[in-house]
Amino acid sequence: MPGRYLVTGGLGFIGSNLVRHILATHPEARVVNLDAMTYAGNPENLADVENDARYEFVHGDVCDAEVVRDVMKRVDVVLHLAAETHVDRSIVSDAPFVRTNVLGTQTLLSSALHVGVDRFVQVSTDEVYGSLPWQDPDDQATPRHRFTEDTPLAPRSPYSATKAAADHLAFAYHETHGLDVVVTRCCNNLGPRQHPEKLIPLMIQRALADESLPVYGDGLQIRDWIWVGDQCTGIMAAAERGEAGGVYNFGARAERTNLTVVKDILTHLGKPESLIEHVADRAGHDRRYAIDPSRSETELGWSAEVDFADALERTVTWYRERLEGGA
């Protein structure tokens, strides 16, 4: 599908994978990447595509109305991923989260409305739904409660609260101004190019160095996991086939406790479980997330293609090759 896409936060983990996905699967598309190059934006993530004539990098802040207006004039579809995302950081200092995630989204929406883009995709998170009751991931006999698109928003951290606020703003622009908006919400991603402050790359890095692996509390917090490439196909499916004003959840039905994920990483690396160190739990730590992706599967014709075991093996291999090779 030809098109001109603005990807915000394209030097980050999901953003860089999305830029690569668009360039690889949409030969006639053009991509503008607007990124502020904060600590989470790594230019190396897209170094090998920077000379592609279809790709343009713009160093800029999503809160800078002048910069945003300039790039918005050159695109048809906005894929908004730029955000402060690390829950721990939001607990220590939430002001940057309010600025980027709320004011930045408002700045983009206002410019998109003024310019008249065809579609605005607000890429959100399952964390806006809050926390689910704990259920044993291995218990398949008991009906499982999962987040659906109709689950009321109940964010419990400063990070998720700012993402929920951004979602509400997006819907307000759709209802009040008629802006074509679609919101996507996804579970935890794994894959290459993720910042090492996140669970999986952090544990890989520390295990390779034979350092202790800090696990919050009892480690039984449950997350649903998806290969980052599968979220990318979902975002594009929503951009191309989603209903204006709609919400689409992406998940792979791959619930795991954090402790299980850490142990799986150690197994892949041939490291002992004695490296695991339980530390004080995070304040307000959500106990369980789980996504029901049925609507996306039915309405978008999308589904997750990579299972967790394969995704983790690919991820561990990618980081191990680079960390051990000094790349």
XYZ file of C-alpha atoms in Angstrom:
327
model
C 0.000 0.000 0.000
C 1.616 3.286 -1.088
C 1.635 5.997 1.517
C 3.595 8.556 3.430
C 3.996 7.617 7.086
C 5.126 9.611 10.084
C 6.553 7.334 12.771
C 7.182 9.156 16.031
C 9.848 7.660 18.257
C 11.304 5.682 15.388
C 14.725 5.266 16.986
C 13.256 3.347 19.901
C 12.595 -0.359 20.270
C 9.171 -0.778 18.677
C 9.550 2.299 16.482
C 12.742 1.123 14.792
C 11.263 -2.306 14.184
C 8.166 -0.652 12.707
C 10.201 1.566 10.371
C 12.071 -1.487 9.128
C 8.809 -3.370 8.671
C 7.252 -0.603 6.572
C 10.306 -0.226 4.346
C 10.515 -4.001 3.859
C 6.835 -4.646 3.132
C 5.673 -1.430 1.457
C 8.109 -0.770 -1.416
C 6.359 2.425 -2.526
C 5.950 3.898 0.939
C 7.928 6.764 2.414
C 8.678 7.060 6.126
C 9.465 10.170 8.145
C 10.902 9.343 11.565
C 10.494 12.083 14.181
C 12.580 11.312 17.256
C 13.932 13.482 20.080
C 16.933 11.169 20.558
C 16.451 10.767 24.288
C 18.299 8.024 26.181
C 15.874 5.430 24.736
C 16.400 6.452 21.098
C 19.425 4.761 19.569
C 20.576 5.989 16.108
C 22.273 2.614 15.579
C 18.835 1.014 15.473
C 18.303 2.398 11.963
C 21.860 3.108 10.833
C 21.632 0.636 7.953
C 18.521 2.284 6.444
C 19.492 5.918 6.875
C 20.579 6.163 3.230
C 17.352 4.659 1.899
C 15.730 7.319 -0.301
C 12.337 6.385 1.123
C 13.417 7.160 4.689
C 13.829 10.576 6.320
C 14.988 11.251 9.865
C 13.945 14.428 11.656
C 15.511 15.195 15.027
C 12.744 16.859 16.952
C 10.441 16.866 19.969
C 6.777 15.870 19.647
C 5.988 18.812 21.943
C 7.543 21.286 19.471
C 4.528 22.520 17.527
C 6.607 24.119 14.758
C 8.624 20.979 14.058
C 5.522 18.799 14.247
C 3.577 21.023 11.861
C 6.431 20.928 9.356
C 6.698 17.133 9.226
C 2.930 16.654 9.340
C 2.580 18.448 6.020
C 4.590 15.696 4.330
C 2.663 12.620 5.487
C -0.690 10.898 5.092
C -0.739 8.601 8.137
C 0.622 9.194 11.641
C 1.882 6.219 13.638
C 2.431 7.708 17.078
C 4.803 5.652 19.230
C 6.979 8.324 20.872
C 6.565 8.106 24.632
C 8.258 7.866 27.969
C 7.571 4.229 28.826
C 9.562 2.924 31.791
C 7.299 2.475 34.820
C 10.166 2.688 37.319
C 11.220 6.061 35.928
C 7.628 7.339 36.091
C 7.496 6.478 39.794
C 10.669 8.470 40.486
C 9.704 11.458 38.294
C 6.421 11.680 36.426
C 6.740 15.173 34.908
C 8.560 13.996 31.742
C 5.803 11.421 31.220
C 3.064 14.030 31.430
C 4.958 16.296 29.053
C 5.806 13.764 26.343
C 2.881 11.357 26.596
C 0.087 13.902 27.110
C 1.263 17.264 25.765
C 3.196 15.583 22.953
C 0.140 13.629 21.848
C -2.010 16.767 21.986
C 0.528 18.641 19.869
C 0.492 15.890 17.255
C -3.301 15.591 17.227
C -3.744 19.337 16.840
C -1.312 19.452 13.925
C -2.827 16.360 12.302
C -6.256 17.998 12.437
C -4.950 21.271 11.045
C -3.089 19.622 8.171
C -5.782 17.057 7.460
C -3.958 13.719 7.615
C -5.825 10.613 6.505
C -5.394 8.671 9.749
C -3.832 8.993 13.194
C -2.840 5.739 14.934
C -2.331 6.157 18.669
C -0.084 3.282 19.771
C -0.931 2.616 23.399
C -0.447 -0.176 25.943
C -2.393 -2.833 27.822
C -1.268 -1.136 31.033
C -4.052 1.452 30.671
C -6.500 -1.290 31.669
C -4.935 -1.720 35.105
C -4.387 -5.081 36.755
C -6.213 -8.403 36.445
C -6.753 -10.994 39.198
C -3.884 -13.465 39.348
C -4.469 -16.759 37.531
C -1.972 -19.593 37.190
C -0.648 -19.442 33.612
C -0.511 -23.244 33.541
C -4.181 -23.633 34.479
C -5.954 -23.948 31.147
C -9.073 -25.587 32.602
C -10.353 -22.457 34.365
C -11.812 -19.702 32.121
C -9.260 -16.923 31.843
C -10.095 -13.271 32.319
C -8.374 -11.051 29.768
C -8.508 -7.407 28.767
C -10.843 -6.655 25.858
C -11.288 -3.396 24.014
C -14.349 -2.738 26.194
C -12.490 -3.130 29.506
C -12.733 0.192 31.421
C -9.472 2.085 31.721
C -7.996 1.879 35.221
C -4.299 2.859 35.051
C -2.316 2.362 38.239
C 1.086 3.925 37.521
C 2.069 7.443 36.419
C 3.213 5.954 33.101
C -0.033 4.147 32.340
C -2.085 7.127 33.535
C -0.399 9.382 30.980
C -0.955 6.823 28.216
C -4.635 6.586 29.174
C -4.869 10.371 29.061
C -3.332 10.354 25.570
C -5.869 7.745 24.449
C -8.724 9.890 25.752
C -7.344 12.906 23.897
C -7.179 10.904 20.668
C -10.802 9.823 21.020
C -11.816 13.390 21.860
C -10.284 14.627 18.609
C -12.206 11.926 16.765
C -15.556 12.637 18.402
C -15.285 16.430 18.563
C -13.341 17.270 15.425
C -13.894 14.238 13.217
C -10.200 13.303 13.045
C -9.758 9.735 11.815
C -8.217 8.068 14.858
C -7.453 4.436 15.679
C -6.015 3.293 19.021
C -3.971 0.109 19.417
C -3.084 -1.522 22.722
C -0.505 -4.265 22.982
C 0.965 -6.547 25.610
C 4.669 -6.741 26.489
C 6.969 -6.941 23.474
C 10.210 -8.839 23.105
C 12.734 -8.753 20.309
C 15.851 -6.955 19.090
C 16.822 -3.347 19.816
C 15.054 -2.958 23.165
C 16.660 -0.654 25.717
C 18.508 -2.646 28.421
C 16.440 -1.095 31.226
C 13.601 -3.468 30.267
C 13.240 -6.926 31.803
C 14.418 -9.285 29.064
C 17.467 -7.386 27.725
C 18.470 -6.456 31.276
C 18.421 -10.074 32.383
C 20.310 -11.250 29.292
C 22.993 -8.620 29.780
C 23.457 -9.351 33.486
C 23.401 -13.127 33.014
C 26.097 -12.961 30.345
C 28.226 -10.989 32.810
C 27.465 -13.497 35.603
C 25.861 -10.711 37.631
C 22.826 -11.083 39.892
C 19.414 -10.912 38.216
C 17.109 -8.669 40.300
C 13.532 -9.965 40.318
C 10.821 -7.845 41.936
C 9.053 -9.437 44.902
C 8.105 -13.067 44.433
C 8.479 -12.780 40.647
C 4.969 -14.130 40.078
C 3.691 -11.029 38.305
C 2.192 -12.207 35.014
C 2.653 -10.572 31.639
C 1.406 -11.501 28.185
C 4.273 -11.488 25.658
C 4.391 -10.872 21.910
C 7.172 -10.799 19.303
C 7.763 -7.155 18.329
C 7.344 -7.966 14.634
C 3.833 -9.187 15.340
C 2.927 -5.887 16.940
C 4.309 -4.118 13.868
C 2.034 -6.105 11.554
C -0.844 -5.299 13.899
C -0.157 -1.565 13.842
C -0.108 -1.576 10.056
C -3.284 -3.677 9.907
C -5.011 -1.119 12.137
C -3.663 1.740 10.012
C -4.917 0.147 6.804
C -8.095 -1.688 7.840
C -9.148 -0.442 11.274
C -12.446 1.338 11.839
C -12.180 5.053 12.590
C -12.667 5.562 16.303
C -11.862 1.912 16.962
C -9.615 0.194 19.504
C -7.606 -2.923 18.665
C -5.794 -5.125 21.166
C -2.743 -7.157 20.168
C -1.641 -10.153 22.183
C -0.250 -13.635 21.665
C -1.968 -15.497 24.512
C 1.479 -16.136 25.985
C 1.143 -15.407 29.681
C 4.240 -16.039 31.771
C 5.341 -15.042 35.255
C 8.370 -12.783 35.337
C 10.220 -15.499 37.232
C 9.499 -18.044 34.504
C 10.797 -15.661 31.839
C 14.001 -15.072 33.795
C 14.534 -18.808 34.291
C 13.964 -19.415 30.562
C 16.646 -16.829 29.760
C 19.096 -18.551 32.104
C 18.350 -21.883 30.440
C 19.057 -20.431 26.986
C 22.355 -19.001 28.234
C 23.379 -22.055 30.246
C 23.547 -20.026 33.459
C 22.529 -21.142 36.967
C 19.299 -20.064 38.661
C 21.422 -19.092 41.658
C 22.015 -15.778 39.847
C 18.400 -14.802 40.606
C 18.072 -12.299 43.450
C 14.624 -11.344 44.750
C 14.466 -7.631 45.583
C 11.842 -5.336 47.116
C 8.778 -5.140 44.917
C 7.978 -2.094 42.800
C 5.460 0.338 44.301
C 1.964 -0.345 42.970
C 3.186 -3.289 40.884
C 0.362 -4.607 38.685
C -0.104 -8.326 39.313
C -1.291 -9.532 35.927
C -1.892 -8.371 32.359
C -3.493 -10.501 29.662
C -4.870 -9.480 26.283
C -7.793 -10.885 24.316
C -6.861 -10.193 20.658
C -10.078 -11.631 19.203
C -11.327 -8.358 17.719
C -8.057 -7.746 15.899
C -8.087 -11.310 14.612
C -11.682 -11.034 13.377
C -11.871 -7.458 12.110
C -8.304 -6.898 10.908
C -7.444 -10.428 9.806
C -4.362 -10.161 12.015
C -2.837 -12.754 14.302
C 0.428 -13.261 16.158
C 2.699 -15.534 14.117
C 5.714 -16.125 16.393
C 5.245 -18.172 19.559
C 6.953 -17.217 22.800
C 9.623 -19.928 22.767
C 10.770 -18.956 19.275
C 10.572 -15.247 20.079
C 12.693 -15.634 23.214
C 15.284 -17.745 21.415
C 15.573 -15.128 18.650
C 15.836 -12.348 21.219
C 18.467 -14.044 23.363
C 20.506 -14.903 20.260
C 20.363 -11.311 18.960
C 21.596 -9.790 22.231
C 24.140 -12.524 22.897
C 25.775 -12.081 19.485
C 26.107 -8.353 20.020
C 27.148 -8.374 23.656
C 29.671 -11.157 23.299
C 30.874 -9.857 19.953
C 31.310 -6.323 21.244
C 28.937 -4.891 18.636
